[in-house]
Amino acid sequence: MFEIGPDEKIYSVFKIGKIVDCLMAEGVPLKAAMEGLHIAEAELTSPLTKVSANEIVQSYRNALKFSRSPSFAFDAGSEFHVSTFGIYGLALLSGIDFRQSIAFALQYYQLAAPLLDVTFEERDSSAAWCITVLPFRSLDTALHNFIVELQFSVVLCVHRDIMGPDFRLTQVQLNAQRPSQGAHHAEKFGCEVLYEQPQNRLSFPAEWLDRKPALGNPVTHAHAANICDQLLTELKQNTGVAGRVRQVLLANLQSPPDVDTLAGQLGLSTRTLRRRLQEENTSYRELIDDLRAQTAIRYMRDTRLTVETIAFLLGFGDPAAFRHAFRRWTKTAPNEFRRSLRA
C-alpha cells in the first residue's frame, strides 16, 4: 500500500455518482445530495472527473444526513456491479479462475476502494476479506460503520456478478456495536452477523475459489490487467510525497534542485523528505533517474530532437553521459532505439 493524501484528486467519480443517484431515488433533491461537493452535475458521469477521498467521504456524510433508510449503505453497495468498475471490473470478470480473480482484486483494489486497507485470508475451509478503514480526519463512528457496510455490500455484489447468483456468505463480523435496527444486516447479508469484533471480516466457503468463471478469457484478462497495471503505476507516481517530488522535478529536469532545496520547497526537512521517500520505496535519485528515463524515451519516440538536444533538456553535462544512461535504461543506444521504432 502507498500513501495517498485525502485531498488528492485521483479517484474516479463513480462512487459519488452512485450515492447521489441512490439519494435522489429516495426523493432527496440534487442540491442536498451534492452538498459540500464542488462538482457539476454533468461531471458525475464523466470518466475524466477525478475526486479526492475527502469528497467521497462528504458524499457518504450526505447520505447519513439525508437518507431515511437504515439500510442505505447496503442498498447503495448492491448497485455497484462489476461493470461499475470499468477496466478493473473487466479484469475481474475475465479471470480464468476465482483464485486468480481474488489475487487480482487484492493487488489492484486501490483503483476502486479508497479509504480502505484490504487483506484476504484462506484458512482450511473458509475464505475471508478483511477491511480496515484508514484514519482520515473527522471520520466519526457513524461514517466508519457506513463505509464498512457499503464496502461489504459491494464485495458481495461483485462476487455474485463474477461467481454467480448462488454465491453465499457464511459469516460477517463487524467492529460496530449492534444497532437498534440491526436486524437488517443478517437479512441483507443472508448469514450470521457478529458485532463488536476485532476485525471487519466477510467470510465465505473456500471451495468457491476452485471453481471456474463462466466468462473467463485469458487474452481479455491479460489485456485488462496490463491496463490496470499502468493505472496503478500512474496512481503511485502522482500521490504521496513521491508524487509531489515528481511534480517539482518534471518542471525542472534540465536543472533539478538538490535534495536540500527540494525539501525546503515542500516544507520538509531533508531528513524527513528522505525518510518519507524511503517509506514509499523510492529515493530522490531514483525519482530523477526514472523521470529522465521516461522523458528520454518519449523524446526519442515522439520527436525529431537530436541526442545532443535531449541530453541538454534532461540536464546531462554532455551527450556521452546521456548515451550511457540511455543504454542502461533500454539496453540499446539512443539512435538504435529510434531506428528500431521506425523499422
CSV table of C-alpha atoms in Angstrom, one decimal, residues 39-336:
chain,number,residue,atom,x,y,z
A,39,ILE,CA,-18.7,19.1,-8.7
A,40,ALA,CA,-21.1,20.0,-11.5
A,41,GLU,CA,-24.0,17.6,-12.2
A,42,ALA,CA,-22.5,16.7,-15.7
A,43,GLU,CA,-19.2,15.8,-14.1
A,44,LEU,CA,-20.9,12.9,-12.1
A,45,THR,CA,-21.0,10.8,-15.2
A,46,SER,CA,-17.7,11.9,-16.9
A,47,PRO,CA,-14.8,9.4,-16.9
A,48,LEU,CA,-12.5,12.4,-16.8
A,49,THR,CA,-13.7,13.6,-13.5
A,50,LYS,CA,-11.3,12.9,-10.6
A,51,VAL,CA,-12.2,13.4,-6.9
A,52,SER,CA,-10.5,13.1,-3.6
A,53,ALA,CA,-11.0,10.8,-0.7
A,54,ASN,CA,-12.4,13.7,1.3
A,55,GLU,CA,-15.0,14.4,-1.4
A,56,ILE,CA,-16.1,10.7,-1.3
A,57,VAL,CA,-16.4,11.0,2.5
A,58,GLN,CA,-18.5,14.1,2.0
A,59,SER,CA,-20.9,12.2,-0.2
A,60,TYR,CA,-21.2,9.5,2.5
A,61,ARG,CA,-21.8,12.2,5.0
A,62,ASN,CA,-24.7,13.5,2.9
A,63,ALA,CA,-26.2,10.0,2.7
A,64,LEU,CA,-26.2,9.8,6.5
A,65,LYS,CA,-27.7,13.2,6.8
A,66,PHE,CA,-30.4,13.0,4.2
A,67,SER,CA,-31.4,9.3,3.7
A,68,ARG,CA,-34.2,7.9,5.8
A,69,SER,CA,-33.3,4.3,5.1
A,70,PRO,CA,-31.4,2.4,7.9
A,71,SER,CA,-30.1,0.1,5.1
A,72,PHE,CA,-28.9,2.8,2.7
A,73,ALA,CA,-25.3,1.8,2.8
A,74,PHE,CA,-26.0,-1.8,2.0
A,75,ASP,CA,-28.6,-1.0,-0.7
A,76,ALA,CA,-26.3,1.5,-2.3
A,77,GLY,CA,-23.5,-1.0,-2.3
A,78,SER,CA,-25.7,-3.5,-4.1
A,79,GLU,CA,-25.8,-1.1,-7.0
A,80,PHE,CA,-22.0,-1.4,-7.5
A,81,HIS,CA,-22.0,-4.2,-10.1
A,82,VAL,CA,-18.7,-5.3,-11.7
A,83,SER,CA,-19.4,-3.1,-14.7
A,84,THR,CA,-19.3,-0.1,-12.5
A,85,PHE,CA,-15.5,-0.5,-12.1
A,86,GLY,CA,-14.6,-0.2,-15.7
A,87,ILE,CA,-11.4,-1.9,-16.8
A,88,TYR,CA,-10.7,-3.1,-13.3
A,89,GLY,CA,-14.1,-4.8,-13.3
A,90,LEU,CA,-13.5,-6.3,-16.8
A,91,ALA,CA,-10.2,-7.8,-15.5
A,92,LEU,CA,-12.1,-9.4,-12.5
A,93,LEU,CA,-14.8,-10.8,-14.8
A,94,SER,CA,-12.4,-12.3,-17.3
A,95,GLY,CA,-10.2,-14.1,-14.8
A,96,ILE,CA,-9.7,-17.8,-15.7
A,97,ASP,CA,-10.3,-19.0,-12.1
A,98,PHE,CA,-11.6,-17.4,-9.0
A,99,ARG,CA,-8.3,-17.7,-7.2
A,100,GLN,CA,-6.8,-15.5,-9.9
A,101,SER,CA,-9.7,-13.1,-9.6
A,102,ILE,CA,-9.2,-12.8,-5.8
A,103,ALA,CA,-5.4,-12.3,-6.2
A,104,PHE,CA,-6.0,-9.6,-8.9
A,105,ALA,CA,-8.6,-7.8,-6.7
A,106,LEU,CA,-6.2,-7.8,-3.8
A,107,GLN,CA,-3.3,-6.4,-5.9
A,108,TYR,CA,-5.3,-3.6,-7.5
A,109,TYR,CA,-8.0,-2.8,-5.0
A,110,GLN,CA,-6.7,0.8,-4.6
A,111,LEU,CA,-8.0,1.5,-8.0
A,112,ALA,CA,-11.6,1.0,-6.7
A,113,ALA,CA,-11.6,1.1,-2.9
A,114,PRO,CA,-10.3,4.4,-1.5
A,115,LEU,CA,-10.4,4.9,2.3
A,116,LEU,CA,-9.6,1.2,3.0
A,117,ASP,CA,-6.8,-1.2,3.7
A,118,VAL,CA,-7.8,-4.7,2.4
A,119,THR,CA,-6.4,-8.2,3.1
A,120,PHE,CA,-7.6,-11.7,2.2
A,121,GLU,CA,-7.2,-14.9,4.2
A,122,GLU,CA,-7.8,-18.6,3.5
A,123,ARG,CA,-7.9,-21.0,6.4
A,124,ASP,CA,-9.0,-24.6,6.0
A,125,SER,CA,-12.5,-24.5,4.5
A,126,SER,CA,-13.1,-20.8,4.9
A,127,ALA,CA,-12.0,-17.7,2.9
A,128,ALA,CA,-12.4,-14.1,4.2
A,129,TRP,CA,-12.0,-10.5,3.2
A,130,CYS,CA,-10.8,-8.2,6.0
A,131,ILE,CA,-11.0,-4.4,5.7
A,132,THR,CA,-9.7,-1.6,7.8
A,133,VAL,CA,-10.9,2.0,7.4
A,134,LEU,CA,-8.0,4.4,7.1
A,135,PRO,CA,-7.7,7.0,9.8
A,136,PHE,CA,-8.9,10.1,8.0
A,137,ARG,CA,-9.6,13.2,10.0
A,138,SER,CA,-13.2,13.8,11.1
A,139,LEU,CA,-14.2,10.2,10.4
A,140,ASP,CA,-16.7,9.6,13.2
A,141,THR,CA,-18.2,6.2,14.2
A,142,ALA,CA,-21.2,6.6,12.0
A,143,LEU,CA,-19.1,7.3,8.9
A,144,HIS,CA,-16.8,4.4,9.8
A,145,ASN,CA,-19.7,2.0,10.1
A,146,PHE,CA,-21.2,3.4,6.9
A,147,ILE,CA,-18.0,2.8,4.9
A,148,VAL,CA,-17.7,-0.8,6.2
A,149,GLU,CA,-21.3,-1.8,5.4
A,150,LEU,CA,-21.1,-0.1,2.0
A,151,GLN,CA,-17.9,-1.9,1.1
A,152,PHE,CA,-19.0,-5.3,2.3
A,153,SER,CA,-22.2,-4.9,0.2
A,154,VAL,CA,-20.0,-4.0,-2.8
A,155,VAL,CA,-17.9,-7.1,-2.2
A,156,LEU,CA,-21.0,-9.3,-2.0
A,157,CYS,CA,-22.5,-7.8,-5.2
A,158,VAL,CA,-19.2,-8.2,-7.2
A,159,HIS,CA,-18.8,-11.8,-6.0
A,160,ARG,CA,-22.3,-12.6,-7.2
A,161,ASP,CA,-21.6,-11.0,-10.6
A,162,ILE,CA,-18.4,-13.0,-11.0
A,163,MET,CA,-19.2,-16.3,-9.3
A,164,GLY,CA,-23.0,-16.4,-10.0
A,165,PRO,CA,-26.2,-15.6,-8.1
A,166,ASP,CA,-25.8,-18.7,-5.9
A,167,PHE,CA,-22.8,-17.3,-4.2
A,168,ARG,CA,-23.4,-17.1,-0.4
A,169,LEU,CA,-21.6,-15.8,2.7
A,170,THR,CA,-21.1,-17.8,5.9
A,171,GLN,CA,-20.5,-15.0,8.3
A,172,VAL,CA,-20.0,-11.3,8.6
A,173,GLN,CA,-18.0,-9.8,11.5
A,174,LEU,CA,-18.2,-6.0,12.3
A,175,ASN,CA,-16.3,-3.7,14.6
A,176,ALA,CA,-19.5,-1.8,15.1
A,177,GLN,CA,-21.9,-2.2,18.1
A,178,ARG,CA,-25.2,-3.9,17.4
A,179,PRO,CA,-27.5,-1.1,16.1
A,180,SER,CA,-31.1,-0.8,17.4
A,181,GLN,CA,-32.3,-1.7,13.9
A,182,GLY,CA,-29.5,-4.2,13.3
A,183,ALA,CA,-31.8,-7.0,12.1
A,184,HIS,CA,-31.4,-5.8,8.5
A,185,HIS,CA,-27.8,-6.8,8.5
A,186,ALA,CA,-28.5,-10.6,8.8
A,187,GLU,CA,-31.4,-10.3,6.4
A,188,LYS,CA,-29.4,-8.4,3.8
A,189,PHE,CA,-26.1,-10.4,4.0
A,190,GLY,CA,-28.0,-13.7,4.2
A,191,CYS,CA,-25.8,-15.0,7.0
A,192,GLU,CA,-24.9,-14.7,10.7
A,193,VAL,CA,-23.6,-11.2,11.6
A,194,LEU,CA,-21.5,-10.7,14.7
A,195,TYR,CA,-20.9,-7.3,16.3
A,196,GLU,CA,-18.1,-5.7,18.4
A,197,GLN,CA,-15.5,-7.9,16.7
A,198,PRO,CA,-11.8,-7.2,16.5
A,199,GLN,CA,-11.9,-7.2,12.7
A,200,ASN,CA,-14.3,-6.4,9.9
A,201,ARG,CA,-14.5,-9.8,8.1
A,202,LEU,CA,-16.7,-11.1,5.4
A,203,SER,CA,-16.4,-14.9,5.1
A,204,PHE,CA,-17.4,-17.5,2.5
A,205,PRO,CA,-16.7,-21.2,1.8
A,206,ALA,CA,-13.2,-21.6,0.3
A,207,GLU,CA,-14.5,-24.2,-2.1
A,208,TRP,CA,-15.7,-21.3,-4.3
A,209,LEU,CA,-12.1,-20.5,-5.1
A,210,ASP,CA,-11.6,-23.7,-7.0
A,211,ARG,CA,-14.5,-23.1,-9.4
A,212,LYS,CA,-14.2,-21.7,-12.9
A,213,PRO,CA,-15.9,-18.5,-14.1
A,214,ALA,CA,-18.3,-18.7,-17.0
A,215,LEU,CA,-16.9,-15.6,-18.6
A,216,GLY,CA,-13.2,-16.2,-18.1
A,217,ASN,CA,-10.9,-15.3,-21.0
A,218,PRO,CA,-7.1,-15.3,-20.7
A,219,VAL,CA,-6.5,-12.9,-23.5
A,220,THR,CA,-9.1,-10.4,-22.3
A,221,HIS,CA,-7.8,-10.7,-18.7
A,222,ALA,CA,-4.2,-10.2,-19.7
A,223,HIS,CA,-5.1,-7.1,-21.7
A,224,ALA,CA,-7.2,-5.6,-18.9
A,225,ALA,CA,-4.6,-6.5,-16.3
A,226,ASN,CA,-1.9,-4.7,-18.3
A,227,ILE,CA,-4.0,-1.5,-18.4
A,228,CYS,CA,-4.7,-1.8,-14.6
A,229,ASP,CA,-1.0,-2.1,-14.0
A,230,GLN,CA,-0.4,1.1,-15.9
A,231,LEU,CA,-3.2,2.8,-14.0
A,232,LEU,CA,-1.8,1.7,-10.6
A,233,THR,CA,1.6,2.9,-11.6
A,234,GLU,CA,0.2,6.3,-12.5
A,235,LEU,CA,-1.6,6.4,-9.2
A,236,LYS,CA,1.6,5.7,-7.3
A,237,GLN,CA,3.6,8.2,-9.3
A,238,ASN,CA,1.1,11.0,-8.6
A,239,THR,CA,0.4,10.5,-5.0
A,240,GLY,CA,2.1,10.9,-1.6
A,241,VAL,CA,5.4,12.7,-1.1
A,242,ALA,CA,6.9,10.9,-4.2
A,243,GLY,CA,4.2,12.4,-6.3
A,244,ARG,CA,4.9,15.9,-5.0
A,245,VAL,CA,8.6,15.4,-5.7
A,246,ARG,CA,7.9,14.2,-9.2
A,247,GLN,CA,5.8,17.3,-10.0
A,248,VAL,CA,8.6,19.6,-8.9
A,249,LEU,CA,11.3,17.6,-10.8
A,250,LEU,CA,9.2,17.3,-14.0
A,251,ALA,CA,9.2,21.1,-14.2
A,252,ASN,CA,13.0,21.3,-13.6
A,253,LEU,CA,14.6,18.2,-15.2
A,254,GLN,CA,17.1,20.4,-17.1
A,255,SER,CA,18.3,21.9,-13.8
A,256,PRO,CA,16.7,19.9,-10.9
A,257,PRO,CA,17.0,21.3,-7.4
A,258,ASP,CA,19.2,19.5,-5.0
A,259,VAL,CA,17.6,17.4,-2.3
A,260,ASP,CA,18.0,20.2,0.4
A,261,THR,CA,16.4,22.8,-1.8
A,262,LEU,CA,13.6,20.4,-2.8
A,263,ALA,CA,12.9,19.6,0.8
A,264,GLY,CA,12.5,23.3,1.6
A,265,GLN,CA,10.2,23.8,-1.4
A,266,LEU,CA,8.0,21.0,0.0
A,267,GLY,CA,8.1,22.4,3.6
A,268,LEU,CA,10.0,19.4,4.9
A,269,SER,CA,13.4,18.9,6.4
A,270,THR,CA,15.9,17.0,4.3
A,271,ARG,CA,15.9,14.1,6.7
A,272,THR,CA,12.1,13.9,6.8
A,273,LEU,CA,12.0,14.0,2.9
A,274,ARG,CA,14.5,11.2,2.7
A,275,ARG,CA,12.6,9.1,5.3
A,276,ARG,CA,9.2,9.7,3.6
A,277,LEU,CA,10.5,8.7,0.2
A,278,GLN,CA,12.1,5.6,1.8
A,279,GLU,CA,8.7,4.7,3.3
A,280,GLU,CA,7.3,4.9,-0.3
A,281,ASN,CA,10.1,2.6,-1.5
A,282,THR,CA,11.9,5.2,-3.5
A,283,SER,CA,14.5,7.9,-3.2
A,284,TYR,CA,15.4,11.3,-4.7
A,285,ARG,CA,18.0,9.8,-7.0
A,286,GLU,CA,15.6,7.0,-8.2
A,287,LEU,CA,12.9,9.5,-8.9
A,288,ILE,CA,15.2,11.7,-11.0
A,289,ASP,CA,16.5,8.7,-12.9
A,290,ASP,CA,13.1,7.3,-13.5
A,291,LEU,CA,11.7,10.6,-14.8
A,292,ARG,CA,14.7,11.2,-17.1
A,293,ALA,CA,14.3,7.6,-18.5
A,294,GLN,CA,10.6,8.1,-19.2
A,295,THR,CA,11.1,11.5,-20.7
A,296,ALA,CA,14.1,10.4,-22.8
A,297,ILE,CA,12.1,7.5,-24.3
A,298,ARG,CA,9.2,9.9,-25.0
A,299,TYR,CA,11.5,12.4,-26.8
A,300,MET,CA,13.2,9.6,-28.8
A,301,ARG,CA,9.9,8.1,-29.8
A,302,ASP,CA,7.7,11.2,-30.4
A,303,THR,CA,10.1,13.9,-31.6
A,304,ARG,CA,12.9,14.5,-34.0
A,305,LEU,CA,15.1,16.2,-31.4
A,306,THR,CA,18.8,15.3,-31.7
A,307,VAL,CA,20.5,13.2,-29.0
A,308,GLU,CA,22.5,16.3,-28.0
A,309,THR,CA,19.4,18.4,-27.6
A,310,ILE,CA,17.6,15.7,-25.5
A,311,ALA,CA,20.7,15.4,-23.3
A,312,PHE,CA,20.7,19.1,-22.7
A,313,LEU,CA,16.9,19.2,-21.9
A,314,LEU,CA,17.4,16.4,-19.4
A,315,GLY,CA,20.2,18.1,-17.6
A,316,PHE,CA,23.1,15.9,-18.7
A,317,GLY,CA,26.5,17.6,-18.8
A,318,ASP,CA,27.5,16.0,-22.1
A,319,PRO,CA,25.8,13.7,-24.7
A,320,ALA,CA,28.1,10.8,-23.8
A,321,ALA,CA,26.7,10.7,-20.3
A,322,PHE,CA,23.2,10.7,-21.7
A,323,ARG,CA,24.1,7.9,-24.2
A,324,HIS,CA,25.5,5.8,-21.3
A,325,ALA,CA,22.3,6.4,-19.2
A,326,PHE,CA,20.0,5.6,-22.1
A,327,ARG,CA,21.8,2.3,-22.7
A,328,ARG,CA,21.3,1.5,-19.0
A,329,TRP,CA,17.6,2.3,-19.3
A,330,THR,CA,16.8,0.5,-22.5
A,331,LYS,CA,19.8,-1.9,-23.2
A,332,THR,CA,20.3,-0.1,-26.5
A,333,ALA,CA,21.9,3.2,-27.8
A,334,PRO,CA,19.6,6.2,-28.4
A,335,ASN,CA,19.8,6.2,-32.3
A,336,GLU,CA,19.5,2.4,-32.4
